Amino acid sequence: MITHHPCLLRPPILTLPVGLRLRAPHTRLSTVTVASYHRPPHLRLRPLRAAAGGAAPGGGDGGKRPSASPSSVGAAVVDFARSNFLPLALIIGIALGLLDPTLGCLAHKCSLSKYSTFGIFLISGLTLKTKELGAALEAWPAGLFGLASILLFTPFLARFIMQINFFPHEFITGLAMFCCMPTTLSSGVTLTQLVGGNTALALAMTAISNLLGIMIVPLSLAKYIGAGAGVSLPTEQLFKSLVTTLLIPIILGKVARETSKSIAGFVDGNRQGFSVTSAVLLSLVPWIQVSRSRSLLLSVQAKAFAVAVAIGVLLHLVLLVFNSATMHILSRLEQKGVSVFARKEYARAVILVASQKTLPVLVAVVEQLGGALGESGLLVIPCVAAHINQIIIDSIVVNWWQQRDQQLANANKFELDG
């Protein structure tokens, strides 16, 4: 018969926190094995009392589980805000404009929106890496389709949207203009990276579509929207304005990055900060536009706004289905080897990037039109909602892809183990 002191009895099944006291300090046990050890009924664990008077954690006697601490709740809130900073910034900008338009109107008089747009594209140039663009050459057919979808197919949808009879008509016009825009500057690339897609291909399509968009967007607006609205758009002036507010800051940022290693290192080391800054600059634009058009916005019925939001969601779903179906069809046409259209990392990059539309370029265009197609705030508001919705929808798609990949990986591992 072996006698053990309870303080020396430490099987893996029973882990005693520091500060717990055992009843019956000397207990005689029969032969002990780790696999068959059971806690004796007379051994009871006394719950620890929190030093600050907090609730005691549950022990073996059926105590209740502690509630989430304020620090953990705060950390969860911070993580959510960090992951969804852009949508939250846009919503806050709109809310501030609706609550008090005074500061927004003052910012408009100071031309703050023009400076903020310049800053957005300057940051885009600073964060654009050249070496990553070369890695996308292998998938040039997929990238070429993505560019055609962004700059040719989607603007064609604007013609059908303009046929919708709706009040206020600026909501429909704004969504039609949204169709003519190039792809997003950051969210498409970010989501591609999260889902394991080819980031270089996403970057290439983003950069090229925004550069070509400077030339194509004015033509698309004049063809699909200006004619339908009975308005002659100043195409030449719009082109010059886009060059000034988009192309020049991108070039300046890119030149600064390539000529100074210290600038490039600083930008790469603070990408999160630059992303937050870009989101804040972007949120200033709807804040100013909403402040200017507050009286008109409050006169719009909630039902009309809900319908405009639904049209924006439907538009994005149509783009997702079209790009997914076309990539699948193209993957079937190539018989030799594995088609670039069939490779998961390329297909996902094209689907995500080609289905999104950028808000900053639209805002720059609206600013330059000077009310030629309607009230600026009414043109921008449905596009802000469409921009937020496409990020939310694509985040759901990315999450579904990740879950499916995990299920396939688990199934393959099970087959190998079996």
Coordinates of C-alpha atoms in Angstrom, one line a residue:
M1 CA 0.0 0.0 0.0
I2 CA 1.4 3.4 -1.1
T3 CA 0.6 6.6 0.6
H4 CA 0.7 9.9 -1.2
H5 CA 0.4 13.4 0.1
P6 CA -2.4 15.2 -1.9
C7 CA -0.1 18.1 -2.6
L8 CA 2.3 15.7 -4.4
L9 CA -0.5 13.9 -6.3
R10 CA -0.5 15.6 -9.8
P11 CA -2.1 13.5 -12.5
P12 CA -2.8 15.2 -15.8
I13 CA -6.5 14.8 -15.3
L14 CA -6.5 17.0 -12.2
T15 CA -4.9 20.4 -12.4
L16 CA -5.2 22.5 -9.2
P17 CA -5.0 26.2 -9.5
V18 CA -2.7 28.1 -7.1
G19 CA -4.3 29.0 -3.9
L20 CA -6.8 26.1 -3.7
R21 CA -6.8 24.2 -0.4
L22 CA -7.7 20.5 -0.1
R23 CA -9.8 19.1 2.6
A24 CA -8.4 16.0 4.4
P25 CA -4.6 16.8 4.2
H26 CA -3.6 13.2 4.6
T27 CA -5.6 10.8 2.5
R28 CA -4.7 7.2 2.0
L29 CA -5.3 5.9 -1.5
S30 CA -5.0 2.6 -3.1
T31 CA -2.8 1.9 -6.1
V32 CA -3.0 5.0 -8.3
T33 CA -2.7 5.0 -12.1
V34 CA -3.0 8.1 -14.3
A35 CA -5.4 6.5 -16.7
S36 CA -7.9 5.3 -14.1
Y37 CA -7.6 8.1 -11.5
H38 CA -10.9 9.6 -10.2
R39 CA -11.1 12.4 -7.8
P40 CA -12.2 11.1 -4.4
P41 CA -15.6 12.4 -3.4
H42 CA -14.3 14.0 -0.2
L43 CA -11.8 16.2 -2.2
R44 CA -13.6 19.5 -2.8
L45 CA -12.2 22.5 -4.6
R46 CA -12.8 25.9 -3.0
P47 CA -13.6 28.6 -5.5
L48 CA -11.1 31.4 -5.7
R49 CA -12.3 34.8 -4.7
A50 CA -11.4 37.6 -7.1
A51 CA -8.9 40.0 -5.5
A52 CA -11.0 43.0 -6.8
G53 CA -14.3 41.6 -5.8
G54 CA -15.1 40.0 -9.1
A55 CA -17.2 36.9 -9.7
A56 CA -15.5 33.6 -8.9
P57 CA -14.9 31.2 -11.8
G58 CA -17.0 28.0 -11.8
G59 CA -15.4 25.0 -10.2
G60 CA -16.2 21.4 -10.0
D61 CA -19.2 22.0 -7.7
G62 CA -21.3 23.6 -10.5
G63 CA -20.4 27.3 -10.3
K64 CA -21.6 29.6 -13.0
R65 CA -19.3 30.6 -15.9
P66 CA -17.9 34.1 -15.6
S67 CA -19.2 36.8 -17.8
A68 CA -17.0 38.4 -20.4
S69 CA -14.7 40.9 -18.9
P70 CA -14.8 44.6 -20.1
S71 CA -11.3 44.3 -21.5
S72 CA -12.3 41.4 -23.8
V73 CA -15.5 43.2 -24.9
G74 CA -13.4 46.3 -25.7
A75 CA -10.9 44.2 -27.6
A76 CA -13.7 42.7 -29.7
V77 CA -15.1 46.1 -30.4
V78 CA -11.7 47.4 -31.5
D79 CA -11.1 44.4 -33.7
F80 CA -14.5 44.8 -35.4
A81 CA -13.9 48.5 -36.0
R82 CA -10.5 47.8 -37.4
S83 CA -11.8 45.1 -39.8
N84 CA -14.7 47.3 -40.9
F85 CA -13.2 50.7 -40.7
L86 CA -14.1 51.9 -44.2
P87 CA -17.8 51.1 -44.1
L88 CA -18.0 52.5 -40.6
A89 CA -16.2 55.7 -41.7
L90 CA -18.6 56.2 -44.6
I91 CA -21.6 55.7 -42.4
I92 CA -20.3 58.1 -39.7
G93 CA -19.6 60.7 -42.4
I94 CA -23.2 60.4 -43.7
A95 CA -24.6 60.6 -40.2
L96 CA -22.6 63.7 -39.3
G97 CA -23.8 65.4 -42.4
L98 CA -27.4 64.7 -41.6
L99 CA -27.1 65.7 -38.0
D100 CA -25.3 69.1 -38.5
P101 CA -24.5 70.3 -42.0
T102 CA -22.7 73.5 -40.8
L103 CA -19.1 72.1 -40.8
G104 CA -19.7 70.2 -44.0
C105 CA -20.9 73.3 -45.8
L106 CA -17.8 75.2 -44.5
A107 CA -15.5 72.4 -45.7
H108 CA -17.2 72.6 -49.2
K109 CA -16.4 76.3 -49.3
C110 CA -12.7 75.5 -48.6
S111 CA -12.7 72.8 -51.4
L112 CA -11.7 70.2 -48.9
S113 CA -13.2 67.4 -51.0
K114 CA -10.7 68.1 -53.9
Y115 CA -7.8 67.9 -51.5
S116 CA -9.1 64.7 -49.9
T117 CA -9.5 63.1 -53.4
F118 CA -5.9 64.1 -54.3
G119 CA -4.7 62.6 -51.0
I120 CA -6.5 59.3 -51.6
F121 CA -4.8 58.7 -54.9
L122 CA -1.4 59.9 -53.6
I123 CA -1.6 57.2 -51.0
S124 CA -2.6 54.7 -53.8
G125 CA 0.6 55.6 -55.6
L126 CA 2.7 55.3 -52.5
T127 CA 1.5 51.8 -51.7
L128 CA 1.7 50.4 -55.3
K129 CA 4.5 47.9 -55.6
T130 CA 6.0 47.4 -59.1
K131 CA 7.6 44.0 -58.5
E132 CA 4.2 42.5 -57.7
L133 CA 2.7 43.6 -61.0
G134 CA 5.3 41.5 -63.0
A135 CA 4.1 38.3 -61.3
A136 CA 0.7 38.6 -62.9
L137 CA 2.1 38.2 -66.5
E138 CA 1.4 34.5 -66.4
A139 CA -2.3 35.1 -66.0
W140 CA -2.6 37.8 -68.7
P141 CA -5.7 36.1 -70.4
A142 CA -7.6 36.2 -67.1
G143 CA -6.5 39.7 -66.5
L144 CA -7.6 40.8 -69.9
F145 CA -11.0 39.4 -69.4
G146 CA -11.2 41.2 -66.0
L147 CA -10.3 44.5 -67.6
A148 CA -12.9 44.0 -70.4
S149 CA -15.6 43.2 -67.7
I150 CA -14.7 46.3 -65.7
L151 CA -14.4 48.8 -68.5
L152 CA -16.7 47.5 -71.2
F153 CA -19.4 45.1 -69.9
T154 CA -20.3 46.9 -66.7
P155 CA -20.7 50.4 -68.3
F156 CA -23.1 48.8 -70.8
L157 CA -25.4 48.0 -67.9
A158 CA -25.8 51.7 -67.2
R159 CA -28.0 52.0 -70.3
F160 CA -30.5 49.6 -68.8
I161 CA -30.4 51.3 -65.3
M162 CA -31.1 54.7 -66.9
Q163 CA -34.4 53.3 -68.2
I164 CA -35.8 52.9 -64.7
N165 CA -38.4 55.5 -63.8
F166 CA -37.7 56.6 -60.3
F167 CA -37.9 59.6 -58.0
P168 CA -35.6 61.2 -57.2
H169 CA -34.0 60.4 -60.6
E170 CA -30.5 61.3 -59.2
F171 CA -30.5 58.0 -57.4
I172 CA -30.8 56.1 -60.6
T173 CA -28.3 58.4 -62.4
G174 CA -25.8 57.9 -59.6
L175 CA -26.0 54.1 -59.8
A176 CA -25.7 54.3 -63.6
M177 CA -22.5 56.4 -63.2
F178 CA -21.3 53.9 -60.6
C179 CA -21.4 51.2 -63.3
C180 CA -19.0 53.2 -65.5
M181 CA -16.3 53.4 -62.8
P182 CA -13.1 51.3 -62.6
T183 CA -12.6 48.8 -59.8
T184 CA -11.9 49.6 -56.2
L185 CA -8.4 50.7 -55.2
S186 CA -8.0 48.5 -52.1
S187 CA -10.9 46.3 -51.0
G188 CA -10.7 44.0 -54.0
V189 CA -7.0 43.4 -53.5
T190 CA -7.4 43.0 -49.8
L191 CA -10.2 40.4 -50.2
T192 CA -8.2 38.6 -52.8
Q193 CA -5.3 38.3 -50.4
L194 CA -7.6 37.0 -47.6
V195 CA -9.0 34.2 -49.8
G196 CA -5.6 33.1 -51.1
G197 CA -6.1 34.5 -54.6
N198 CA -3.3 35.9 -56.8
T199 CA -2.7 39.3 -55.3
A200 CA -0.3 40.4 -58.1
L201 CA -3.1 39.8 -60.7
A202 CA -5.6 41.7 -58.5
L203 CA -3.1 44.6 -58.2
A204 CA -2.5 44.6 -62.0
M205 CA -6.2 44.8 -62.8
T206 CA -6.7 47.5 -60.2
A207 CA -3.9 49.7 -61.5
I208 CA -4.5 49.3 -65.2
S209 CA -8.3 49.7 -65.0
N210 CA -7.9 52.9 -63.0
L211 CA -5.3 54.3 -65.4
L212 CA -7.4 53.4 -68.5
G213 CA -10.5 54.5 -66.7
I214 CA -9.2 58.1 -66.9
M215 CA -9.7 57.9 -70.6
I216 CA -12.7 55.6 -70.8
V217 CA -14.9 56.8 -68.0
P218 CA -15.7 60.2 -69.7
L219 CA -16.6 58.4 -72.9
S220 CA -18.8 55.9 -71.1
L221 CA -20.6 58.6 -69.2
A222 CA -21.2 60.6 -72.4
K223 CA -22.5 57.6 -74.3
Y224 CA -24.7 55.8 -71.7
I225 CA -25.7 58.6 -69.3
G226 CA -25.3 62.0 -70.9
A227 CA -27.4 61.0 -74.0
G228 CA -30.0 59.3 -71.9
A229 CA -30.3 62.3 -69.6
G230 CA -30.4 64.8 -72.4
V231 CA -27.2 66.4 -71.1
S232 CA -24.0 67.1 -73.0
L233 CA -21.2 66.3 -70.8
P234 CA -17.9 68.3 -70.9
T235 CA -15.8 65.2 -71.9
E236 CA -12.6 67.1 -72.5
Q237 CA -12.9 69.1 -69.3
L238 CA -13.7 65.9 -67.4
F239 CA -10.8 64.1 -68.8
K240 CA -8.4 66.9 -67.8
S241 CA -9.9 67.0 -64.3
L242 CA -9.4 63.2 -63.9
V243 CA -5.8 63.5 -65.0
T244 CA -5.3 66.3 -62.4
T245 CA -7.1 64.6 -59.5
L246 CA -6.3 61.0 -60.2
L247 CA -3.3 60.4 -62.5
I248 CA -1.0 63.1 -61.2
P249 CA -1.2 62.1 -57.5
I250 CA -0.8 58.4 -58.4
I251 CA 2.4 59.3 -60.4
L252 CA 3.7 61.5 -57.7
G253 CA 3.2 58.8 -55.1
K254 CA 4.7 56.1 -57.3
V255 CA 7.8 58.3 -58.1
A256 CA 8.3 59.1 -54.5
R257 CA 8.2 55.4 -53.6
E258 CA 10.6 54.3 -56.3
T259 CA 13.2 57.1 -55.8
S260 CA 13.4 56.9 -52.0
K261 CA 13.9 53.6 -50.2
S262 CA 13.2 55.3 -46.9
I263 CA 9.8 56.4 -48.1
A264 CA 9.0 52.9 -49.5
G265 CA 10.1 51.3 -46.2
F266 CA 8.1 53.7 -44.1
V267 CA 4.9 53.1 -46.3
D268 CA 5.3 49.3 -46.2
G269 CA 5.8 49.4 -42.4
N270 CA 2.7 51.6 -41.9
R271 CA 0.3 50.2 -44.4
Q272 CA -2.5 49.9 -41.8
G273 CA -2.1 53.6 -40.9
F274 CA -2.2 54.7 -44.6
S275 CA -5.3 52.5 -45.1
V276 CA -7.0 54.2 -42.2
T277 CA -6.0 57.6 -43.5
S278 CA -7.3 56.8 -47.0
A279 CA -10.6 55.7 -45.5
V280 CA -10.9 58.9 -43.4
L281 CA -10.2 61.0 -46.5
L282 CA -12.8 59.1 -48.4
S283 CA -15.4 59.5 -45.7
L284 CA -15.0 63.3 -45.9
V285 CA -16.5 63.4 -49.4
P286 CA -20.0 61.9 -48.5
W287 CA -19.9 64.0 -45.3
I288 CA -19.5 67.2 -47.4
Q289 CA -22.0 66.0 -50.1
V290 CA -24.7 65.1 -47.6
S291 CA -24.2 68.3 -45.6
R292 CA -24.8 70.3 -48.8
S293 CA -27.9 68.3 -49.8
R294 CA -29.3 67.7 -46.3
S295 CA -32.6 69.4 -47.0
L296 CA -33.1 67.4 -50.2
L297 CA -32.1 64.1 -48.6
L298 CA -34.6 64.6 -45.7
S299 CA -37.4 65.1 -48.2
V300 CA -36.7 61.7 -49.8
Q301 CA -38.9 58.9 -48.6
A302 CA -37.2 56.0 -46.8
K303 CA -38.9 53.6 -49.3
A304 CA -37.3 55.3 -52.2
F305 CA -33.9 55.0 -50.6
A306 CA -34.5 51.4 -49.8
V307 CA -35.4 50.7 -53.4
A308 CA -32.2 52.4 -54.6
V309 CA -30.1 50.3 -52.1
A310 CA -31.8 47.1 -53.4
I311 CA -31.0 48.0 -57.0
G312 CA -27.3 48.5 -56.0
V313 CA -27.3 45.1 -54.3
L314 CA -28.9 43.5 -57.3
L315 CA -26.3 45.1 -59.6
H316 CA -23.4 43.7 -57.6
L317 CA -24.9 40.2 -57.6
V318 CA -25.4 40.4 -61.4
L319 CA -21.7 41.2 -61.7
L320 CA -20.6 38.4 -59.5
V321 CA -22.8 35.8 -61.4
F322 CA -21.6 37.1 -64.8
N323 CA -17.9 37.1 -63.9
S324 CA -18.1 33.6 -62.2
A325 CA -20.1 32.1 -65.1
T326 CA -17.8 33.5 -67.8
M327 CA -14.7 32.4 -66.0
H328 CA -16.2 28.9 -65.8
I329 CA -17.1 28.8 -69.5
L330 CA -13.6 30.1 -70.5
S331 CA -12.0 27.4 -68.4
R332 CA -13.8 24.7 -70.4
L333 CA -12.6 26.0 -73.7
E334 CA -8.9 25.4 -73.2
Q335 CA -8.2 21.6 -73.4
K336 CA -4.5 21.5 -73.1
G337 CA -3.1 21.6 -69.6
V338 CA -4.7 23.5 -66.8
S339 CA -6.3 26.7 -68.0
V340 CA -5.5 30.0 -66.2
F341 CA -9.2 30.5 -66.0
A342 CA -9.6 27.3 -64.1
R343 CA -6.9 28.0 -61.5
K344 CA -8.5 28.9 -58.3
E345 CA -6.1 31.7 -57.3
Y346 CA -6.6 33.5 -60.7
A347 CA -10.4 32.9 -60.9
R348 CA -11.1 34.3 -57.5
A349 CA -8.9 37.4 -58.1
V350 CA -10.8 38.2 -61.3
I351 CA -14.3 37.5 -59.8
L352 CA -13.6 39.8 -56.8
V353 CA -11.8 42.7 -58.6
A354 CA -14.0 42.7 -61.7
S355 CA -17.2 42.8 -59.7
Q356 CA -16.4 45.9 -57.6
K357 CA -16.6 49.6 -58.4
T358 CA -14.7 52.4 -56.9
L359 CA -16.2 55.3 -55.0
P360 CA -13.4 57.9 -55.1
V361 CA -13.4 58.1 -58.9
L362 CA -17.1 58.6 -58.9
V363 CA -16.8 61.4 -56.3
A364 CA -14.2 63.0 -58.4
V365 CA -16.4 62.9 -61.5
V366 CA -19.4 64.2 -59.6
E367 CA -17.3 67.1 -58.2
Q368 CA -16.2 68.0 -61.8
L369 CA -19.7 67.8 -63.3
G370 CA -20.9 70.7 -61.1
G371 CA -24.5 69.5 -60.9
A372 CA -24.9 68.8 -64.7
L373 CA -26.7 65.5 -63.9
G374 CA -28.5 66.6 -60.8
E375 CA -27.9 67.3 -57.1
S376 CA -24.4 66.1 -56.1
G377 CA -25.5 64.7 -52.7
L378 CA -28.4 62.7 -54.3
L379 CA -26.0 61.2 -56.9
V380 CA -23.4 60.1 -54.3
I381 CA -25.6 58.7 -51.5
P382 CA -26.9 55.5 -53.3
C383 CA -23.3 54.9 -54.5
V384 CA -22.0 55.1 -51.0
A385 CA -24.6 52.4 -50.0
A386 CA -23.6 50.3 -53.1
H387 CA -19.9 50.6 -52.1
I388 CA -20.6 49.4 -48.6
N389 CA -22.9 46.6 -49.7
Q390 CA -20.4 45.2 -52.2
I391 CA -17.7 45.0 -49.5
I392 CA -20.2 43.2 -47.2
I393 CA -21.4 40.8 -49.9
D394 CA -17.9 40.0 -51.1
S395 CA -16.8 39.4 -47.5
I396 CA -19.5 36.8 -47.2
V397 CA -18.4 35.2 -50.5
V398 CA -14.8 35.1 -49.2
N399 CA -15.8 33.5 -46.0
W400 CA -17.8 30.9 -47.9
W401 CA -14.8 30.1 -50.1
Q402 CA -12.6 29.8 -47.0
Q403 CA -15.0 27.4 -45.3
R404 CA -15.3 25.3 -48.5
D405 CA -11.5 25.1 -48.8
Q406 CA -11.2 24.0 -45.2
Q407 CA -13.8 21.3 -45.7
L408 CA -12.0 20.0 -48.8
A409 CA -8.7 20.0 -47.0
N410 CA -10.2 18.0 -44.1
A411 CA -11.8 15.5 -46.5
N412 CA -8.5 15.0 -48.3
K413 CA -6.7 14.5 -45.0
F414 CA -9.3 12.0 -43.9
E415 CA -8.9 10.0 -47.1
L416 CA -5.1 10.0 -46.8
D417 CA -5.3 8.9 -43.1
G418 CA -7.8 6.2 -44.1

